[in-house]
Amino acid sequence: MGILQWLLFFDGKIRPCPSTNPGCVSTNPKSSSFAFPWVVPENASDDAVQKLRDAIVKTQKNVKIQVMEGTPTGQYLQAEVDGGFGRDVLEFLVKKDVVTYRSMATKVTYVYPFTTAFGDSKGQEERMKNIIEELGWYAPSFDLMD
């Protein structure tokens, strides 16, 4: 595993969103912006990573697949896509029938005189929603708890 993958994929888990980046959403429970992992249907588990890759390419702009490889804990996929302020990084770890992920803007914007970064976690959530809808897989959400 290269240094880039180690930085984004640590100890067999997707890393959390940094508290300094509001343009991020992650399934890591320590994340500042949490999302539930996805469930891969039984009939899609054999080629889940390829289906995920195809859904990213179909729903996102200017996709560049950076990494698609097996790891000791599952299949890892990383892609760069066009985002609101530049390029965004998507990373996924498919473990059997569960997909964990992080979608993060690589640029954070500060607007004078504020010292807090402005970001678009809602845009990242919308991106993930578009991908999961294209896949037709199950994505639990807090909306279901109302």
Coordinates of N, CA, C and O in Angstrom, one line a residue:
M1 N 0.9 -1.2 0.0 CA 0.0 0.0 0.0 C 0.9 1.2 0.0 O 1.8 1.3 0.8
G2 N 0.6 2.2 -0.9 CA 1.4 3.4 -1.0 C 1.1 4.4 0.1 O 0.1 4.2 0.9
I3 N 1.9 5.4 0.2 CA 1.8 6.4 1.3 C 0.5 7.1 1.2 O -0.2 7.4 2.2
L4 N 0.0 7.4 0.0 CA -1.3 8.1 -0.2 C -2.4 7.3 0.4 O -3.3 7.8 1.1
Q5 N -2.5 6.0 0.0 CA -3.5 5.2 0.6 C -3.4 5.1 2.1 O -4.4 5.1 2.8
W6 N -2.2 5.0 2.6 CA -2.1 4.9 4.1 C -2.6 6.2 4.7 O -3.2 6.1 5.8
L7 N -2.4 7.3 4.1 CA -2.9 8.6 4.7 C -4.4 8.7 4.7 O -5.0 9.2 5.7
L8 N -5.1 8.1 3.7 CA -6.5 8.2 3.6 C -7.2 6.9 4.2 O -8.4 7.0 4.6
F9 N -6.5 5.8 4.3 CA -7.1 4.6 4.7 C -6.2 4.0 5.8 O -5.1 3.6 5.5
F10 N -6.6 4.1 7.0 CA -5.7 3.9 8.1 C -6.3 2.7 9.0 O -7.5 2.8 9.4
D11 N -5.5 1.8 9.3 CA -5.9 0.7 10.2 C -7.1 -0.1 9.8 O -8.0 -0.4 10.6
G12 N -7.2 -0.3 8.5 CA -8.3 -1.0 7.9 C -9.7 -0.3 7.9 O -10.7 -0.9 7.7
K13 N -9.6 1.0 8.2 CA -10.9 1.8 8.2 C -10.7 3.1 7.4 O -9.6 3.6 7.3
I14 N -11.8 3.6 6.9 CA -11.8 4.9 6.3 C -11.6 5.9 7.4 O -12.2 5.8 8.5
R15 N -10.8 6.9 7.1 CA -10.5 7.9 8.1 C -11.7 8.9 8.3 O -12.5 9.1 7.4
P16 N -11.7 9.5 9.5 CA -12.8 10.5 9.7 C -12.5 11.8 9.0 O -11.4 12.0 8.5
C17 N -13.6 12.6 8.9 CA -13.4 14.0 8.4 C -12.7 14.8 9.4 O -12.9 14.7 10.6
P18 N -11.7 15.6 8.9 CA -11.1 16.5 9.9 C -12.0 17.6 10.3 O -12.9 18.1 9.5
S19 N -11.9 18.0 11.5 CA -12.8 19.1 12.1 C -12.6 20.4 11.4 O -13.4 21.3 11.4
T20 N -11.4 20.5 10.7 CA -11.1 21.8 10.0 C -11.6 21.8 8.6 O -11.4 22.8 7.9
N21 N -12.3 20.7 8.1 CA -12.8 20.7 6.8 C -14.3 20.4 6.8 O -14.8 19.3 6.9
P22 N -15.1 21.5 6.7 CA -16.6 21.3 6.6 C -17.1 20.8 5.3 O -18.3 20.5 5.2
G23 N -16.2 20.6 4.3 CA -16.6 20.0 3.1 C -16.3 18.6 3.0 O -15.6 18.1 2.1
C24 N -16.8 17.8 4.0 CA -16.5 16.4 4.1 C -17.6 15.6 4.7 O -18.4 16.2 5.6
V25 N -17.8 14.4 4.4 CA -18.7 13.5 5.0 C -18.0 12.1 5.0 O -17.3 11.7 4.1
S26 N -18.1 11.4 6.2 CA -17.5 10.1 6.3 C -18.3 9.1 7.2 O -19.0 9.6 8.0
T27 N -18.1 7.9 6.9 CA -18.8 6.8 7.7 C -18.0 6.5 9.0 O -18.5 5.7 9.8
N28 N -16.9 7.1 9.2 CA -16.1 6.8 10.4 C -16.9 7.5 11.5 O -17.1 8.7 11.5
P29 N -17.2 6.8 12.6 CA -18.0 7.4 13.7 C -17.3 8.5 14.4 O -17.9 9.3 15.1
K30 N -16.0 8.6 14.3 CA -15.2 9.8 14.9 C -15.2 11.0 14.0 O -14.6 12.0 14.3
S31 N -16.0 10.9 12.9 CA -16.0 12.0 11.9 C -16.8 13.2 12.4 O -17.7 13.1 13.1
S32 N -16.3 14.4 12.0 CA -17.1 15.6 12.3 C -18.4 15.7 11.6 O -19.3 16.4 12.0
S33 N -18.5 15.0 10.5 CA -19.7 14.9 9.7 C -20.0 13.5 9.3 O -19.3 13.0 8.4
F34 N -20.8 12.8 10.1 CA -21.0 11.4 10.0 C -22.1 11.0 9.0 O -23.2 11.6 8.9
A35 N -21.9 9.9 8.3 CA -22.9 9.3 7.4 C -22.9 7.8 7.7 O -21.9 7.2 8.0
F36 N -24.1 7.1 7.5 CA -24.1 5.7 7.7 C -23.5 4.9 6.5 O -23.6 5.4 5.4
P37 N -22.8 3.8 6.8 CA -22.3 3.0 5.7 C -23.5 2.4 4.8 O -24.6 2.4 5.3
W38 N -23.1 2.0 3.6 CA -24.1 1.4 2.7 C -24.1 -0.1 2.8 O -23.1 -0.7 3.2
V39 N -25.2 -0.7 2.4 CA -25.4 -2.1 2.4 C -25.4 -2.6 0.9 O -26.2 -2.1 0.1
V40 N -24.5 -3.5 0.6 CA -24.5 -4.1 -0.8 C -25.5 -5.2 -0.9 O -25.4 -6.2 0.0
P41 N -26.4 -5.2 -1.8 CA -27.3 -6.3 -2.0 C -26.6 -7.6 -2.3 O -25.5 -7.6 -2.9
E42 N -27.2 -8.7 -1.9 CA -26.5 -10.0 -2.1 C -26.2 -10.3 -3.6 O -25.2 -10.8 -3.9
N43 N -27.1 -9.9 -4.4 CA -26.9 -10.1 -5.9 C -25.8 -9.2 -6.5 O -25.5 -9.4 -7.7
A44 N -25.3 -8.3 -5.8 CA -24.3 -7.4 -6.3 C -22.9 -7.5 -5.7 O -22.0 -6.9 -6.0
S45 N -22.8 -8.4 -4.7 CA -21.6 -8.5 -3.9 C -20.4 -9.0 -4.7 O -19.3 -8.7 -4.4
D46 N -20.6 -9.8 -5.8 CA -19.5 -10.4 -6.5 C -18.7 -9.3 -7.3 O -17.5 -9.3 -7.3
D47 N -19.4 -8.3 -7.8 CA -18.7 -7.2 -8.5 C -19.1 -5.8 -8.0 O -19.2 -4.9 -8.7
A48 N -19.2 -5.7 -6.6 CA -19.6 -4.5 -6.0 C -18.7 -3.3 -6.3 O -19.1 -2.2 -6.6
V49 N -17.4 -3.6 -6.3 CA -16.4 -2.5 -6.5 C -16.5 -2.0 -8.0 O -16.5 -0.8 -8.2
Q50 N -16.7 -2.9 -8.9 CA -16.8 -2.4 -10.3 C -18.1 -1.6 -10.5 O -18.2 -0.6 -11.2
K51 N -19.2 -2.1 -9.9 CA -20.5 -1.4 -9.9 C -20.4 0.0 -9.3 O -20.9 1.0 -9.8
L52 N -19.7 0.1 -8.2 CA -19.4 1.4 -7.5 C -18.6 2.3 -8.4 O -19.0 3.5 -8.6
R53 N -17.6 1.8 -9.1 CA -16.8 2.6 -10.0 C -17.6 3.1 -11.1 O -17.5 4.3 -11.5
D54 N -18.4 2.2 -11.7 CA -19.3 2.6 -12.8 C -20.3 3.7 -12.4 O -20.5 4.7 -13.1
A55 N -20.8 3.6 -11.2 CA -21.8 4.6 -10.7 C -21.1 6.0 -10.4 O -21.7 7.0 -10.7
I56 N -19.9 5.9 -10.0 CA -19.1 7.2 -9.8 C -18.9 7.9 -11.1 O -19.1 9.1 -11.3
V57 N -18.4 7.1 -12.1 CA -18.2 7.6 -13.5 C -19.4 8.2 -14.1 O -19.4 9.3 -14.7
K58 N -20.6 7.5 -13.8 CA -21.8 8.0 -14.4 C -22.4 9.2 -13.8 O -23.0 10.1 -14.4
T59 N -22.2 9.4 -12.5 CA -22.9 10.5 -11.7 C -22.0 11.7 -11.4 O -22.5 12.7 -11.0
Q60 N -20.7 11.6 -11.6 CA -19.8 12.6 -11.2 C -19.1 13.2 -12.5 O -19.0 12.6 -13.5
K61 N -18.5 14.4 -12.3 CA -17.9 15.1 -13.4 C -16.3 15.0 -13.3 O -15.8 15.0 -12.2
N62 N -15.8 14.7 -14.5 CA -14.3 14.7 -14.6 C -13.7 13.7 -13.7 O -12.8 14.1 -12.9
V63 N -14.1 12.5 -13.7 CA -13.7 11.4 -12.8 C -12.3 10.9 -13.2 O -12.0 10.6 -14.3
K64 N -11.4 10.8 -12.2 CA -10.1 10.1 -12.4 C -10.0 9.1 -11.3 O -9.9 9.4 -10.1
I65 N -10.0 7.8 -11.6 CA -9.9 6.7 -10.7 C -8.4 6.7 -10.3 O -7.5 6.5 -11.2
Q66 N -8.1 6.9 -9.0 CA -6.7 6.9 -8.6 C -6.2 5.5 -8.1 O -5.1 5.1 -8.4
V67 N -7.1 4.8 -7.4 CA -6.7 3.5 -6.8 C -7.9 2.6 -6.9 O -9.0 3.0 -6.5
M68 N -7.7 1.4 -7.2 CA -8.7 0.3 -7.2 C -8.0 -1.0 -6.9 O -7.4 -1.5 -7.8
E69 N -7.9 -1.4 -5.6 CA -7.1 -2.5 -5.3 C -7.7 -3.3 -4.1 O -8.4 -2.7 -3.2
G70 N -7.3 -4.5 -4.0 CA -7.6 -5.3 -2.8 C -6.7 -5.0 -1.6 O -5.5 -4.7 -1.9
T71 N -7.2 -5.0 -0.4 CA -6.4 -4.8 0.8 C -6.8 -6.0 1.7 O -7.7 -6.7 1.5
P72 N -6.0 -6.1 2.8 CA -6.3 -7.2 3.7 C -7.7 -7.1 4.4 O -8.3 -8.1 4.8
T73 N -8.3 -5.9 4.4 CA -9.6 -5.7 5.0 C -10.8 -5.5 4.0 O -11.9 -5.2 4.4
G74 N -10.5 -5.5 2.7 CA -11.5 -5.3 1.7 C -11.0 -4.7 0.4 O -9.8 -4.5 0.3
Q75 N -11.9 -4.3 -0.4 CA -11.6 -3.7 -1.7 C -11.6 -2.2 -1.5 O -12.6 -1.6 -1.1
Y76 N -10.5 -1.5 -1.9 CA -10.4 -0.1 -1.7 C -10.5 0.6 -3.1 O -9.9 0.2 -4.1
L77 N -11.3 1.7 -3.1 CA -11.4 2.5 -4.3 C -11.3 4.0 -4.0 O -11.9 4.4 -3.0
Q78 N -10.4 4.7 -4.7 CA -10.3 6.1 -4.6 C -10.4 6.8 -5.9 O -9.9 6.3 -6.9
A79 N -11.1 7.9 -5.9 CA -11.4 8.7 -7.1 C -11.3 10.2 -6.8 O -11.6 10.6 -5.7
E80 N -10.8 10.9 -7.8 CA -10.9 12.4 -7.8 C -12.0 12.8 -8.7 O -12.1 12.3 -9.8
V81 N -12.8 13.8 -8.3 CA -13.9 14.4 -9.1 C -13.9 15.9 -9.0 O -13.3 16.4 -8.0
D82 N -14.6 16.5 -9.9 CA -14.7 18.0 -9.8 C -15.7 18.3 -8.6 O -16.7 17.7 -8.5
G83 N -15.3 19.3 -7.8 CA -16.1 19.7 -6.7 C -16.4 21.2 -6.8 O -16.1 21.8 -7.8
G84 N -17.0 21.7 -5.8 CA -17.4 23.1 -5.8 C -16.3 24.1 -5.8 O -16.4 25.2 -6.4
F85 N -15.2 23.8 -5.1 CA -14.0 24.7 -5.0 C -12.8 24.1 -5.6 O -11.7 24.6 -5.4
G86 N -12.9 23.1 -6.4 CA -11.7 22.4 -7.0 C -12.0 20.9 -7.1 O -13.1 20.5 -7.3
R87 N -10.9 20.1 -6.9 CA -11.1 18.7 -6.9 C -11.5 18.1 -5.6 O -11.0 18.6 -4.5
D88 N -12.3 17.1 -5.5 CA -12.7 16.4 -4.3 C -12.2 15.0 -4.4 O -12.1 14.5 -5.5
V89 N -12.0 14.4 -3.3 CA -11.5 13.0 -3.2 C -12.6 12.1 -2.6 O -13.1 12.4 -1.5
L90 N -12.9 11.1 -3.3 CA -13.8 10.1 -2.8 C -13.0 8.8 -2.5 O -12.2 8.4 -3.3
E91 N -13.3 8.2 -1.4 CA -12.7 6.9 -1.1 C -13.7 6.0 -0.5 O -14.6 6.4 0.2
F92 N -13.6 4.7 -0.9 CA -14.5 3.7 -0.5 C -13.8 2.4 -0.1 O -12.8 2.1 -0.6
L93 N -14.3 1.7 0.9 CA -13.8 0.4 1.3 C -15.0 -0.5 1.4 O -15.9 -0.3 2.1
V94 N -14.9 -1.5 0.5 CA -16.0 -2.5 0.4 C -15.6 -3.7 1.2 O -14.6 -4.4 0.8
K95 N -16.3 -4.0 2.3 CA -16.0 -5.2 3.1 C -17.2 -6.1 3.0 O -18.2 -5.8 3.6
K96 N -17.1 -7.2 2.3 CA -18.3 -8.1 2.1 C -19.5 -7.3 1.6 O -19.6 -6.9 0.5
D97 N -20.5 -7.1 2.5 CA -21.7 -6.4 2.1 C -21.9 -5.0 2.6 O -23.0 -4.5 2.7
V98 N -20.8 -4.4 3.1 CA -20.8 -3.1 3.7 C -19.8 -2.2 2.9 O -18.7 -2.6 2.7
V99 N -20.3 -1.0 2.7 CA -19.4 0.0 2.0 C -19.2 1.2 3.0 O -20.2 1.9 3.4
T100 N -18.0 1.4 3.4 CA -17.7 2.6 4.2 C -17.0 3.6 3.2 O -16.4 3.2 2.2
Y101 N -17.1 4.9 3.5 CA -16.6 5.9 2.5 C -16.3 7.2 3.2 O -16.7 7.5 4.3
R102 N -15.6 8.0 2.5 CA -15.3 9.4 2.8 C -15.3 10.2 1.5 O -14.7 9.8 0.6
S103 N -16.0 11.3 1.5 CA -16.1 12.2 0.4 C -15.6 13.6 0.9 O -16.2 14.1 1.9
M104 N -14.5 14.1 0.4 CA -13.9 15.3 1.0 C -13.4 16.3 -0.1 O -12.7 15.9 -1.0
A105 N -13.7 17.6 0.2 CA -13.2 18.6 -0.7 C -11.7 18.8 -0.3 O -11.3 18.7 0.8
T106 N -10.9 19.0 -1.3 CA -9.5 19.2 -1.1 C -9.1 20.6 -0.8 O -8.1 20.9 -0.2
K107 N -10.0 21.5 -1.1 CA -9.8 23.0 -0.9 C -10.9 23.4 0.1 O -12.0 23.1 0.0
V108 N -10.4 24.2 1.1 CA -11.3 24.8 2.0 C -11.3 26.3 1.9 O -10.2 26.9 1.7
T109 N -12.4 27.0 1.9 CA -12.4 28.4 1.7 C -12.7 29.2 3.0 O -13.5 28.8 3.8
Y110 N -11.9 30.3 3.1 CA -12.1 31.2 4.3 C -12.5 32.5 3.7 O -12.0 33.0 2.7
V111 N -13.5 33.1 4.3 CA -14.0 34.4 3.9 C -13.7 35.5 5.0 O -14.2 35.3 6.1
Y112 N -13.0 36.5 4.6 CA -12.6 37.5 5.5 C -13.9 38.2 6.1 O -14.8 38.4 5.3
P113 N -14.0 38.5 7.3 CA -13.1 38.4 8.4 C -13.2 37.1 9.2 O -12.6 37.0 10.3
F114 N -13.9 36.2 8.8 CA -14.1 34.9 9.5 C -12.8 34.0 9.5 O -12.1 34.0 8.5
T115 N -12.6 33.3 10.6 CA -11.5 32.4 10.7 C -11.9 31.0 10.6 O -11.1 30.1 10.7
T116 N -13.2 30.8 10.5 CA -13.8 29.4 10.3 C -13.9 29.1 8.8 O -14.4 30.0 8.1
A117 N -13.5 28.0 8.4 CA -13.6 27.6 7.0 C -15.1 27.4 6.6 O -15.9 26.9 7.4
F118 N -15.4 27.7 5.4 CA -16.7 27.5 4.8 C -16.5 26.2 3.9 O -15.6 26.1 3.2
G119 N -17.5 25.4 4.0 CA -17.5 24.2 3.2 C -18.9 23.7 2.9 O -19.9 24.3 3.2
D120 N -18.9 22.6 2.2 CA -20.2 22.1 1.6 C -20.4 20.6 1.9 O -20.4 19.8 1.1
S121 N -20.6 20.3 3.2 CA -20.8 18.9 3.6 C -22.2 18.5 3.0 O -22.3 17.3 2.6
K122 N -23.1 19.4 2.8 CA -24.4 19.0 2.2 C -24.2 18.6 0.7 O -24.8 17.7 0.2
G123 N -23.2 19.3 0.1 CA -22.9 19.0 -1.3 C -22.3 17.6 -1.4 O -22.5 16.8 -2.3
Q124 N -21.4 17.3 -0.4 CA -20.8 15.9 -0.3 C -21.9 14.9 -0.1 O -21.9 13.8 -0.7
E125 N -22.8 15.2 0.8 CA -23.9 14.3 1.1 C -24.8 14.0 -0.2 O -25.2 12.9 -0.4
E126 N -25.0 15.1 -0.9 CA -25.8 15.0 -2.1 C -25.1 14.1 -3.2 O -25.7 13.3 -3.9
R127 N -23.7 14.3 -3.2 CA -22.9 13.4 -4.2 C -23.1 12.0 -3.8 O -23.3 11.1 -4.7
M128 N -23.0 11.6 -2.5 CA -23.1 10.2 -2.1 C -24.5 9.7 -2.4 O -24.7 8.6 -2.8
K129 N -25.5 10.6 -2.2 CA -26.9 10.2 -2.4 C -27.1 9.9 -3.9 O -27.8 8.9 -4.3
N130 N -26.5 10.7 -4.8 CA -26.6 10.4 -6.2 C -25.9 9.1 -6.6 O -26.5 8.3 -7.4
I131 N -24.8 8.8 -6.0 CA -24.1 7.5 -6.3 C -24.9 6.3 -5.8 O -25.1 5.4 -6.5
I132 N -25.4 6.4 -4.6 CA -26.2 5.3 -4.0 C -27.5 5.1 -4.8 O -28.0 4.0 -5.0
E133 N -28.1 6.2 -5.2 CA -29.4 6.0 -6.0 C -29.1 5.4 -7.4 O -29.8 4.5 -7.9
E134 N -27.9 5.7 -8.0 CA -27.5 5.1 -9.2 C -27.3 3.6 -9.0 O -27.7 2.7 -9.9
L135 N -26.7 3.2 -7.9 CA -26.5 1.8 -7.6 C -27.7 1.0 -7.2 O -27.8 -0.1 -7.5
G136 N -28.7 1.7 -6.6 CA -29.9 1.1 -6.1 C -29.7 0.2 -4.9 O -30.4 -0.7 -4.5
W137 N -28.6 0.6 -4.1 CA -28.3 -0.1 -2.9 C -29.0 0.6 -1.7 O -29.5 1.7 -1.8
Y138 N -28.9 0.0 -0.5 CA -29.5 0.5 0.7 C -28.6 1.4 1.4 O -27.4 1.0 1.7
A139 N -29.1 2.6 1.8 CA -28.3 3.5 2.6 C -29.1 4.0 3.7 O -30.0 4.8 3.6
P140 N -28.8 3.5 4.9 CA -29.6 4.0 6.1 C -29.3 5.5 6.3 O -28.3 6.0 5.8
S141 N -30.2 6.2 6.9 CA -30.1 7.6 7.2 C -30.8 8.0 8.4 O -31.7 7.3 8.9
F142 N -30.5 9.2 8.9 CA -31.1 9.7 10.1 C -32.6 10.1 9.8 O -33.4 10.1 10.6
D143 N -32.9 10.3 8.5 CA -34.2 10.7 8.0 C -35.2 9.6 8.4 O -36.4 9.8 8.6
L144 N -34.7 8.3 8.4 CA -35.6 7.2 8.7 C -36.0 7.1 10.2 O -36.9 6.4 10.5
M145 N -35.3 7.9 11.0 CA -35.5 7.8 12.4 C -36.6 8.8 12.9 O -36.9 8.8 14.1
D146 N -37.1 9.6 12.0 CA -38.1 10.6 12.4 C -39.5 10.0 12.6 O -39.8 9.0 12.1

